[in-house]
Amino acid sequence: MTVKPLADAAAPETAAARRESLIGVGYGLAAFLFWGVAPIYFKLVAHVAAPEILAHRIAWSAVFLVLLVGLLRRWHGVVAALTSWRLFLPLLLSAAILSANWFTYIVAVNSGQVLQASLGYYINPLVNVLLGMIFLKERLRPAQIAAVALAAIGVAVMVGAAGQIPWIALFLGFSFGFYGLIRKMVPVDAISGLSVEAVALTPFALGYIFWLGNAGSFGAVGLATDLLLVAAGLVTLLPLLWFNASAKRLKLSTVGILQYVAPTGQFLLAVLLFGENFTPVHMVTFACIWAGLALYTADALRGNKGRER
């Protein structure tokens, strides 16, 4: 007599869990697809100098974040981080790293190097594994070591065959890796941490915008450019909110697989829309990176299934 009610009670929970997972996948796809097509936005503002784009991205992100924090009534976390040197100093460092990452990405897109940018975000998960081993004393499994080695071989092929170091790809991959490492070690929630980073950078951004004055693009080129620069805040904030909503509902392994959507979108834009040159050397390099990511993902999924048992 008691079996049926228990089974009936469990059914809605299972359905609810599936629904939450589907919502999480939807938010995750929205975030990573947005990041995947983001180069189109930066191409639209390519007539604006990269430092000015960065300054507006920081300033308008801060405006929208302040509005969001006020709407969600999350001031406590922001104030706590701003008034604690133990929290604020690491966030100041992460803000500087993030701004350097943003600037490099803007330069990459506007100088026709989206292919390198996509390579940087492909190698980022493997960079995270390497940084975890170095700074967090995490032990690497054989599959993870092989994955990192394949990525290193891919980069070495480009250096040896093309005679050039993919600085943009390496900087994007490693800077975002160090950013994630710092944020992982600082006990601050995502929105509060990002708000503090934006607030810390905003005086420099505004100072630069005011210093430009009439020499800047805002208010001088046209309404379309002004609106696009204001939209830089939304271009930054929306995918981050979707990503956080996804991460709350999904396993890390699932989020890890979804994250490859972003560099894949950038890769396709670079080759198919922007007409960037995809050489045999690029093919070998990307093949090594993709093989490493496949190995890394399979190992992560296998480890996740083992923990569920």
PDB file of C-alpha atoms in Angstrom, residues 80-303:
ATOM      1  CA  ALA A  80      31.696  42.925   1.887  1.00  0.00           C
ATOM      2  CA  ALA A  81      34.186  42.441  -0.966  1.00  0.00           C
ATOM      3  CA  LEU A  82      34.894  46.175  -1.313  1.00  0.00           C
ATOM      4  CA  THR A  83      35.567  46.631   2.400  1.00  0.00           C
ATOM      5  CA  SER A  84      37.797  43.586   2.890  1.00  0.00           C
ATOM      6  CA  TRP A  85      41.389  43.808   1.672  1.00  0.00           C
ATOM      7  CA  ARG A  86      41.537  39.991   1.751  1.00  0.00           C
ATOM      8  CA  LEU A  87      38.801  39.919  -0.893  1.00  0.00           C
ATOM      9  CA  PHE A  88      39.341  43.199  -2.716  1.00  0.00           C
ATOM     10  CA  LEU A  89      43.043  42.824  -3.576  1.00  0.00           C
ATOM     11  CA  PRO A  90      42.668  39.456  -5.348  1.00  0.00           C
ATOM     12  CA  LEU A  91      39.615  40.819  -7.188  1.00  0.00           C
ATOM     13  CA  LEU A  92      41.640  43.871  -8.232  1.00  0.00           C
ATOM     14  CA  LEU A  93      44.233  41.500  -9.696  1.00  0.00           C
ATOM     15  CA  SER A  94      41.573  39.397 -11.422  1.00  0.00           C
ATOM     16  CA  ALA A  95      40.023  42.605 -12.812  1.00  0.00           C
ATOM     17  CA  ALA A  96      43.365  43.635 -14.319  1.00  0.00           C
ATOM     18  CA  ILE A  97      43.808  40.181 -15.883  1.00  0.00           C
ATOM     19  CA  LEU A  98      40.237  40.207 -17.222  1.00  0.00           C
ATOM     20  CA  SER A  99      40.660  43.649 -18.786  1.00  0.00           C
ATOM     21  CA  ALA A 100      43.890  42.489 -20.469  1.00  0.00           C
ATOM     22  CA  ASN A 101      42.034  39.436 -21.772  1.00  0.00           C
ATOM     23  CA  TRP A 102      39.190  41.607 -23.114  1.00  0.00           C
ATOM     24  CA  PHE A 103      41.617  44.017 -24.772  1.00  0.00           C
ATOM     25  CA  THR A 104      43.557  41.221 -26.456  1.00  0.00           C
ATOM     26  CA  TYR A 105      40.334  39.660 -27.712  1.00  0.00           C
ATOM     27  CA  ILE A 106      39.144  42.983 -29.157  1.00  0.00           C
ATOM     28  CA  VAL A 107      42.497  43.476 -30.904  1.00  0.00           C
ATOM     29  CA  ALA A 108      42.403  39.904 -32.220  1.00  0.00           C
ATOM     30  CA  VAL A 109      38.943  40.290 -33.742  1.00  0.00           C
ATOM     31  CA  ASN A 110      39.538  43.735 -35.210  1.00  0.00           C
ATOM     32  CA  SER A 111      42.904  42.765 -36.698  1.00  0.00           C
ATOM     33  CA  GLY A 112      41.507  39.698 -38.455  1.00  0.00           C
ATOM     34  CA  GLN A 113      42.842  37.057 -36.044  1.00  0.00           C
ATOM     35  CA  VAL A 114      39.617  35.425 -34.857  1.00  0.00           C
ATOM     36  CA  LEU A 115      41.132  32.035 -35.709  1.00  0.00           C
ATOM     37  CA  GLN A 116      43.836  32.581 -33.096  1.00  0.00           C
ATOM     38  CA  ALA A 117      41.230  33.768 -30.594  1.00  0.00           C
ATOM     39  CA  SER A 118      39.250  30.558 -31.088  1.00  0.00           C
ATOM     40  CA  LEU A 119      42.441  28.532 -30.609  1.00  0.00           C
ATOM     41  CA  GLY A 120      43.028  30.344 -27.319  1.00  0.00           C
ATOM     42  CA  TYR A 121      39.622  29.384 -25.948  1.00  0.00           C
ATOM     43  CA  TYR A 122      39.980  25.816 -27.207  1.00  0.00           C
ATOM     44  CA  ILE A 123      43.158  25.362 -25.174  1.00  0.00           C
ATOM     45  CA  ASN A 124      41.751  27.117 -22.094  1.00  0.00           C
ATOM     46  CA  PRO A 125      40.289  23.943 -20.467  1.00  0.00           C
ATOM     47  CA  LEU A 126      43.678  22.258 -20.799  1.00  0.00           C
ATOM     48  CA  VAL A 127      45.386  25.362 -19.396  1.00  0.00           C
ATOM     49  CA  ASN A 128      43.046  25.101 -16.404  1.00  0.00           C
ATOM     50  CA  VAL A 129      44.203  21.518 -15.829  1.00  0.00           C
ATOM     51  CA  LEU A 130      47.843  22.637 -15.970  1.00  0.00           C
ATOM     52  CA  LEU A 131      47.304  25.560 -13.580  1.00  0.00           C
ATOM     53  CA  GLY A 132      45.421  23.295 -11.182  1.00  0.00           C
ATOM     54  CA  MET A 133      48.422  20.983 -11.070  1.00  0.00           C
ATOM     55  CA  ILE A 134      50.923  23.832 -10.535  1.00  0.00           C
ATOM     56  CA  PHE A 135      49.053  26.060  -8.072  1.00  0.00           C
ATOM     57  CA  LEU A 136      46.446  23.821  -6.435  1.00  0.00           C
ATOM     58  CA  LYS A 137      48.626  20.693  -6.301  1.00  0.00           C
ATOM     59  CA  GLU A 138      45.997  18.711  -8.169  1.00  0.00           C
ATOM     60  CA  ARG A 139      47.187  15.346  -9.449  1.00  0.00           C
ATOM     61  CA  LEU A 140      46.734  14.778 -13.159  1.00  0.00           C
ATOM     62  CA  ARG A 141      45.375  11.509 -14.462  1.00  0.00           C
ATOM     63  CA  PRO A 142      47.215   9.878 -17.404  1.00  0.00           C
ATOM     64  CA  ALA A 143      44.496  10.987 -19.848  1.00  0.00           C
ATOM     65  CA  GLN A 144      44.807  14.585 -18.668  1.00  0.00           C
ATOM     66  CA  ILE A 145      48.589  14.501 -19.091  1.00  0.00           C
ATOM     67  CA  ALA A 146      48.151  13.142 -22.620  1.00  0.00           C
ATOM     68  CA  ALA A 147      45.562  15.836 -23.413  1.00  0.00           C
ATOM     69  CA  VAL A 148      47.880  18.645 -22.269  1.00  0.00           C
ATOM     70  CA  ALA A 149      50.752  17.053 -24.214  1.00  0.00           C
ATOM     71  CA  LEU A 150      48.664  16.954 -27.405  1.00  0.00           C
ATOM     72  CA  ALA A 151      47.834  20.657 -27.001  1.00  0.00           C
ATOM     73  CA  ALA A 152      51.526  21.439 -26.497  1.00  0.00           C
ATOM     74  CA  ILE A 153      52.390  19.459 -29.642  1.00  0.00           C
ATOM     75  CA  GLY A 154      49.768  21.428 -31.589  1.00  0.00           C
ATOM     76  CA  VAL A 155      51.255  24.752 -30.520  1.00  0.00           C
ATOM     77  CA  ALA A 156      54.783  23.457 -31.209  1.00  0.00           C
ATOM     78  CA  VAL A 157      53.731  22.496 -34.753  1.00  0.00           C
ATOM     79  CA  MET A 158      52.568  26.046 -35.424  1.00  0.00           C
ATOM     80  CA  VAL A 159      55.764  27.503 -33.975  1.00  0.00           C
ATOM     81  CA  GLY A 160      58.010  25.125 -35.925  1.00  0.00           C
ATOM     82  CA  ALA A 161      56.193  25.055 -39.259  1.00  0.00           C
ATOM     83  CA  ALA A 162      54.869  28.597 -39.452  1.00  0.00           C
ATOM     84  CA  GLY A 163      57.816  30.183 -37.671  1.00  0.00           C
ATOM     85  CA  GLN A 164      55.567  32.153 -35.348  1.00  0.00           C
ATOM     86  CA  ILE A 165      54.365  31.824 -31.780  1.00  0.00           C
ATOM     87  CA  PRO A 166      50.564  32.130 -31.490  1.00  0.00           C
ATOM     88  CA  TRP A 167      50.848  34.861 -28.855  1.00  0.00           C
ATOM     89  CA  ILE A 168      47.204  35.882 -28.997  1.00  0.00           C
ATOM     90  CA  ALA A 169      45.955  32.315 -28.524  1.00  0.00           C
ATOM     91  CA  LEU A 170      48.375  31.626 -25.678  1.00  0.00           C
ATOM     92  CA  PHE A 171      47.634  34.913 -23.929  1.00  0.00           C
ATOM     93  CA  LEU A 172      43.857  34.452 -24.168  1.00  0.00           C
ATOM     94  CA  GLY A 173      44.038  30.851 -22.958  1.00  0.00           C
ATOM     95  CA  PHE A 174      46.414  31.516 -20.070  1.00  0.00           C
ATOM     96  CA  SER A 175      44.985  34.887 -18.984  1.00  0.00           C
ATOM     97  CA  PHE A 176      41.487  33.442 -18.731  1.00  0.00           C
ATOM     98  CA  GLY A 177      42.946  30.431 -16.943  1.00  0.00           C
ATOM     99  CA  PHE A 178      44.644  32.629 -14.335  1.00  0.00           C
ATOM    100  CA  TYR A 179      41.457  34.678 -14.029  1.00  0.00           C
ATOM    101  CA  GLY A 180      39.462  31.532 -13.286  1.00  0.00           C
ATOM    102  CA  LEU A 181      42.101  30.339 -10.819  1.00  0.00           C
ATOM    103  CA  ILE A 182      41.935  33.567  -8.806  1.00  0.00           C
ATOM    104  CA  ARG A 183      38.142  33.641  -8.840  1.00  0.00           C
ATOM    105  CA  LYS A 184      38.061  30.033  -7.667  1.00  0.00           C
ATOM    106  CA  MET A 185      40.241  30.891  -4.673  1.00  0.00           C
ATOM    107  CA  VAL A 186      38.297  34.038  -3.642  1.00  0.00           C
ATOM    108  CA  PRO A 187      35.100  33.255  -1.674  1.00  0.00           C
ATOM    109  CA  VAL A 188      32.818  35.689  -3.525  1.00  0.00           C
ATOM    110  CA  ASP A 189      29.746  34.831  -5.619  1.00  0.00           C
ATOM    111  CA  ALA A 190      29.894  35.417  -9.378  1.00  0.00           C
ATOM    112  CA  ILE A 191      27.744  38.566  -9.620  1.00  0.00           C
ATOM    113  CA  SER A 192      29.294  40.282  -6.585  1.00  0.00           C
ATOM    114  CA  GLY A 193      32.805  39.442  -7.791  1.00  0.00           C
ATOM    115  CA  LEU A 194      32.171  40.734 -11.298  1.00  0.00           C
ATOM    116  CA  SER A 195      30.563  43.892  -9.877  1.00  0.00           C
ATOM    117  CA  VAL A 196      33.599  44.609  -7.710  1.00  0.00           C
ATOM    118  CA  GLU A 197      35.913  44.022 -10.688  1.00  0.00           C
ATOM    119  CA  ALA A 198      33.896  46.418 -12.832  1.00  0.00           C
ATOM    120  CA  VAL A 199      33.746  49.060 -10.089  1.00  0.00           C
ATOM    121  CA  ALA A 200      37.514  48.789  -9.558  1.00  0.00           C
ATOM    122  CA  LEU A 201      38.219  49.293 -13.272  1.00  0.00           C
ATOM    123  CA  THR A 202      35.590  51.958 -13.969  1.00  0.00           C
ATOM    124  CA  PRO A 203      37.616  54.988 -12.719  1.00  0.00           C
ATOM    125  CA  PHE A 204      40.377  54.099 -15.203  1.00  0.00           C
ATOM    126  CA  ALA A 205      37.837  53.524 -17.996  1.00  0.00           C
ATOM    127  CA  LEU A 206      36.025  56.804 -17.365  1.00  0.00           C
ATOM    128  CA  GLY A 207      39.313  58.657 -17.007  1.00  0.00           C
ATOM    129  CA  TYR A 208      40.383  57.419 -20.418  1.00  0.00           C
ATOM    130  CA  ILE A 209      37.016  58.294 -22.027  1.00  0.00           C
ATOM    131  CA  PHE A 210      37.100  61.822 -20.604  1.00  0.00           C
ATOM    132  CA  TRP A 211      40.751  62.210 -21.583  1.00  0.00           C
ATOM    133  CA  LEU A 212      39.826  61.351 -25.190  1.00  0.00           C
ATOM    134  CA  GLY A 213      37.135  64.028 -25.168  1.00  0.00           C
ATOM    135  CA  ASN A 214      36.313  65.171 -28.703  1.00  0.00           C
ATOM    136  CA  ALA A 215      38.972  62.834 -30.086  1.00  0.00           C
ATOM    137  CA  GLY A 216      36.890  59.846 -29.011  1.00  0.00           C
ATOM    138  CA  SER A 217      34.143  58.173 -31.040  1.00  0.00           C
ATOM    139  CA  PHE A 218      31.335  58.418 -28.484  1.00  0.00           C
ATOM    140  CA  GLY A 219      29.086  61.352 -29.363  1.00  0.00           C
ATOM    141  CA  ALA A 220      31.224  62.224 -32.394  1.00  0.00           C
ATOM    142  CA  VAL A 221      30.726  59.502 -35.001  1.00  0.00           C
ATOM    143  CA  GLY A 222      26.977  59.000 -34.855  1.00  0.00           C
ATOM    144  CA  LEU A 223      24.053  57.577 -32.902  1.00  0.00           C
ATOM    145  CA  ALA A 224      24.604  54.050 -34.230  1.00  0.00           C
ATOM    146  CA  THR A 225      28.154  53.981 -32.845  1.00  0.00           C
ATOM    147  CA  ASP A 226      26.982  55.428 -29.519  1.00  0.00           C
ATOM    148  CA  LEU A 227      24.348  52.720 -29.152  1.00  0.00           C
ATOM    149  CA  LEU A 228      26.820  50.000 -30.097  1.00  0.00           C
ATOM    150  CA  LEU A 229      29.274  51.203 -27.447  1.00  0.00           C
ATOM    151  CA  VAL A 230      26.523  51.276 -24.814  1.00  0.00           C
ATOM    152  CA  ALA A 231      25.582  47.750 -25.908  1.00  0.00           C
ATOM    153  CA  ALA A 232      29.102  46.611 -24.955  1.00  0.00           C
ATOM    154  CA  GLY A 233      27.825  46.347 -21.388  1.00  0.00           C
ATOM    155  CA  LEU A 234      25.007  44.008 -22.415  1.00  0.00           C
ATOM    156  CA  VAL A 235      27.321  42.025 -24.703  1.00  0.00           C
ATOM    157  CA  THR A 236      29.448  41.402 -21.612  1.00  0.00           C
ATOM    158  CA  LEU A 237      26.741  40.883 -19.012  1.00  0.00           C
ATOM    159  CA  LEU A 238      24.024  38.822 -20.719  1.00  0.00           C
ATOM    160  CA  PRO A 239      26.106  35.723 -21.532  1.00  0.00           C
ATOM    161  CA  LEU A 240      27.645  35.806 -18.050  1.00  0.00           C
ATOM    162  CA  LEU A 241      24.172  35.765 -16.465  1.00  0.00           C
ATOM    163  CA  TRP A 242      23.088  32.922 -18.741  1.00  0.00           C
ATOM    164  CA  PHE A 243      26.280  31.027 -17.931  1.00  0.00           C
ATOM    165  CA  ASN A 244      25.706  31.395 -14.169  1.00  0.00           C
ATOM    166  CA  ALA A 245      22.092  30.232 -14.559  1.00  0.00           C
ATOM    167  CA  SER A 246      23.345  27.217 -16.493  1.00  0.00           C
ATOM    168  CA  ALA A 247      26.140  26.355 -14.051  1.00  0.00           C
ATOM    169  CA  LYS A 248      23.651  26.261 -11.150  1.00  0.00           C
ATOM    170  CA  ARG A 249      21.529  23.627 -12.919  1.00  0.00           C
ATOM    171  CA  LEU A 250      24.098  21.409 -14.656  1.00  0.00           C
ATOM    172  CA  LYS A 251      27.027  19.202 -13.749  1.00  0.00           C
ATOM    173  CA  LEU A 252      30.450  20.691 -14.390  1.00  0.00           C
ATOM    174  CA  SER A 253      31.171  17.987 -16.957  1.00  0.00           C
ATOM    175  CA  THR A 254      28.099  19.051 -18.954  1.00  0.00           C
ATOM    176  CA  VAL A 255      29.095  22.715 -18.783  1.00  0.00           C
ATOM    177  CA  GLY A 256      32.604  21.675 -19.842  1.00  0.00           C
ATOM    178  CA  ILE A 257      31.256  20.074 -23.020  1.00  0.00           C
ATOM    179  CA  LEU A 258      28.983  23.034 -23.816  1.00  0.00           C
ATOM    180  CA  GLN A 259      31.874  25.484 -23.526  1.00  0.00           C
ATOM    181  CA  TYR A 260      33.375  24.171 -26.788  1.00  0.00           C
ATOM    182  CA  VAL A 261      30.411  25.756 -28.609  1.00  0.00           C
ATOM    183  CA  ALA A 262      31.957  29.240 -28.192  1.00  0.00           C
ATOM    184  CA  PRO A 263      35.375  28.673 -29.821  1.00  0.00           C
ATOM    185  CA  THR A 264      33.700  26.502 -32.482  1.00  0.00           C
ATOM    186  CA  GLY A 265      31.439  29.426 -33.382  1.00  0.00           C
ATOM    187  CA  GLN A 266      34.446  31.743 -33.513  1.00  0.00           C
ATOM    188  CA  PHE A 267      36.353  29.222 -35.645  1.00  0.00           C
ATOM    189  CA  LEU A 268      33.496  28.933 -38.153  1.00  0.00           C
ATOM    190  CA  LEU A 269      33.083  32.721 -38.334  1.00  0.00           C
ATOM    191  CA  ALA A 270      36.804  33.172 -38.932  1.00  0.00           C
ATOM    192  CA  VAL A 271      36.945  30.672 -41.798  1.00  0.00           C
ATOM    193  CA  LEU A 272      33.499  30.972 -43.397  1.00  0.00           C
ATOM    194  CA  LEU A 273      32.471  34.600 -42.827  1.00  0.00           C
ATOM    195  CA  PHE A 274      35.632  36.605 -42.273  1.00  0.00           C
ATOM    196  CA  GLY A 275      37.694  34.668 -44.831  1.00  0.00           C
ATOM    197  CA  GLU A 276      40.750  34.132 -42.619  1.00  0.00           C
ATOM    198  CA  ASN A 277      43.412  31.837 -44.079  1.00  0.00           C
ATOM    199  CA  PHE A 278      43.159  28.266 -42.734  1.00  0.00           C
ATOM    200  CA  THR A 279      46.413  26.587 -43.712  1.00  0.00           C
ATOM    201  CA  PRO A 280      47.567  22.946 -43.419  1.00  0.00           C
ATOM    202  CA  VAL A 281      49.606  24.047 -40.394  1.00  0.00           C
ATOM    203  CA  HIS A 282      46.428  25.364 -38.791  1.00  0.00           C
ATOM    204  CA  MET A 283      44.748  22.040 -39.570  1.00  0.00           C
ATOM    205  CA  VAL A 284      47.460  20.030 -37.793  1.00  0.00           C
ATOM    206  CA  THR A 285      47.484  22.417 -34.817  1.00  0.00           C
ATOM    207  CA  PHE A 286      43.716  22.403 -34.400  1.00  0.00           C
ATOM    208  CA  ALA A 287      43.585  18.613 -34.914  1.00  0.00           C
ATOM    209  CA  CYS A 288      46.020  18.147 -32.010  1.00  0.00           C
ATOM    210  CA  ILE A 289      44.001  20.518 -29.815  1.00  0.00           C
ATOM    211  CA  TRP A 290      40.706  18.842 -30.729  1.00  0.00           C
ATOM    212  CA  ALA A 291      42.176  15.385 -30.035  1.00  0.00           C
ATOM    213  CA  GLY A 292      43.394  16.601 -26.647  1.00  0.00           C
ATOM    214  CA  LEU A 293      39.977  18.062 -25.841  1.00  0.00           C
ATOM    215  CA  ALA A 294      38.236  14.834 -26.885  1.00  0.00           C
ATOM    216  CA  LEU A 295      40.531  12.858 -24.597  1.00  0.00           C
ATOM    217  CA  TYR A 296      40.047  15.347 -21.761  1.00  0.00           C
ATOM    218  CA  THR A 297      36.244  15.324 -22.149  1.00  0.00           C
ATOM    219  CA  ALA A 298      36.018  11.531 -22.288  1.00  0.00           C
ATOM    220  CA  ASP A 299      38.132  11.284 -19.132  1.00  0.00           C
ATOM    221  CA  ALA A 300      35.993  13.897 -17.352  1.00  0.00           C
ATOM    222  CA  LEU A 301      32.775  12.079 -18.275  1.00  0.00           C
ATOM    223  CA  ARG A 302      34.220   8.752 -17.165  1.00  0.00           C
ATOM    224  CA  GLY A 303      35.275  10.257 -13.840  1.00  0.00           C
TER     225      GLY A 303
END
